[in-house]
Amino acid sequence: MGVYVHFTDEQKYRANNVDLVDFLQKQHEELLPSGRDKRLASDHSITVQGNRWYDHSAESGGYAIDFVQKFYGLRFSEAVTMLLGGEQGKAYPPALKEKQEPKHPFALPTPHSDMRRVYAYLVKTRLIDREVVNYFAKKKLLYESCEKSKDGVKEYHNAVFVGYDENGVPRHAHKRGLITQGTGFKGNVDSCDPAYSFHYVGAGNSLYVFEAPIDLLSYIALHSQNWQNHSYVALCGVSEYAMLKMLEMHPHLIHVVLCLDHDEAGIEAAEKYQDLLSEKGISCEREISVYKDWNEDIKANHGLPAVPAEEHPQHLLRDEICQQLMESLKTARSECSADTLSAMLTKARSYLHWGQFSEMGDCLREMCCLSVAAAVREYRQMDHIKNATSVQTKLINGFRVYENRGHLKTRLDLLESDIMALQSHERVRTIGEKENLAEFYERIAAQSLKGEILLEKHRQKIEKKLEVKLSM
């Protein structure tokens, strides 16, 4: 195992921002023109531009650090060192920022003379109560637009959901197409401020957060009793700016209820926002629709077909792995050390290199099991309130999908760093030191769990590609 090298956030930022064209030319790699990109002569499937790369055959890409890891087969620390030109920190030139087109000033879409299409769409197609639509229309938070095509021949009608700033000035508008068949247009108006998306402020202390305005209206229709006492905001996507702005502008809002979609993106965003709000000391909970979103719940209540909820694949894998882990812990030995884990990590890397995914999964599972058992051992020796159940619960509840992205090799590098750091905590004497040691074992268990989940995703992706090739 190599010597651990610590890099500051600034060093990692500079390494990830290296201009790959300049870097590769200095490595004497031949590059071929490919539109605005450059294509590697040694591997025509890979193109680079600025500090970004993309492998068209693998349908994956990223930034400078993971490119060097993949292309040169280096560990994370080696890749950063190479990009920085050695330990002295000599950096290659950063990628030039792309020139951005000047933005047009924000303006609300041209209103239509009436709102018949909006009412027909929201009330008859989306089944939202007319009283709810009336309320937002009277508050000028909702209207119907009529916009011409570029050639002036066609007219486009949209429901426009308006967001105002603290001075009552419109700063945001979200458009929703009014067609009843197929997937209608939806999107934010150019140059709008994401901090002021569609919202309503009530006197109560709770803020309900949604992805889209129609989700917001649907929830109110489903929970109409005293709804005006609460506050609501539609993120018009999955960006936290509007939620944070509401909390900043209205100090009486001290509790957040996340009502995001019951699908992959909604689950991932909810986890991220829960952690973000927790760090700020803001009380938060989640309310989950039975079906994919709140409007689908309305459809189901009317006896119509509804799009089902979608659990996150990584959560399903987590639950399956942790269930098996709990069984293994019954007979697991608690004799575990940094050297033991280091040897097992070396095995895991070897299995990955040779494509032995099942063996690698077993290796990561055992590392996780041993680390949990070791953490429980340390807590038991301290007569700590934490026991096997609490450690396992923390492992499950502490898993965050948004933290488990990227390449499997990067996850193994992070695991290696934690194991090396564990070595300096093994000779403990005080209660505080033993508690730190137990927490390190818990961290390694969490990294091993994340690694096994990424491995399973990787294996499933390969199997899917093989199925596609065989069917051609």
Tab-separated table of C-alpha atoms in Angstrom, residues 268 271 312 314-315 317-318 321 399-408 410-412 414 446-457:
chain	number	residue	atom	x	y	z
A	268	GLU	CA	-31.853	11.703	-3.587
A	271	GLU	CA	-31.692	13.144	1.557
A	312	HIS	CA	-34.225	4.203	-5.199
A	314	GLN	CA	-29.331	2.010	-4.137
A	315	HIS	CA	-31.750	1.889	-1.187
A	317	LEU	CA	-29.391	-2.754	-2.550
A	318	ARG	CA	-28.552	-1.220	0.845
A	321	ILE	CA	-26.911	-6.099	1.825
A	399	PHE	CA	-26.289	5.917	3.996
A	400	ARG	CA	-26.827	8.756	1.517
A	401	VAL	CA	-27.316	8.152	-2.176
A	402	TYR	CA	-26.057	11.612	-3.147
A	403	GLU	CA	-22.726	10.778	-1.483
A	404	ASN	CA	-22.327	7.512	-3.378
A	405	ARG	CA	-21.643	8.613	-6.948
A	406	GLY	CA	-18.645	8.288	-9.201
A	407	HIS	CA	-16.289	5.452	-9.981
A	408	LEU	CA	-15.802	2.342	-7.896
A	410	THR	CA	-12.465	6.259	-6.329
A	411	ARG	CA	-14.525	4.658	-3.570
A	412	LEU	CA	-11.723	2.142	-2.972
A	414	LEU	CA	-11.371	6.655	-0.047
A	446	ALA	CA	-19.929	2.683	5.696
A	447	GLN	CA	-17.300	2.994	2.935
A	448	SER	CA	-17.376	-0.783	2.398
A	449	LEU	CA	-21.182	-0.724	2.120
A	450	LYS	CA	-21.036	2.093	-0.432
A	451	GLY	CA	-18.356	0.215	-2.369
A	452	GLU	CA	-20.436	-2.959	-2.532
A	453	ILE	CA	-23.463	-0.997	-3.777
A	454	LEU	CA	-21.375	0.692	-6.496
A	455	LEU	CA	-19.948	-2.701	-7.438
A	456	GLU	CA	-23.435	-4.169	-7.869
A	457	LYS	CA	-24.464	-1.197	-10.011
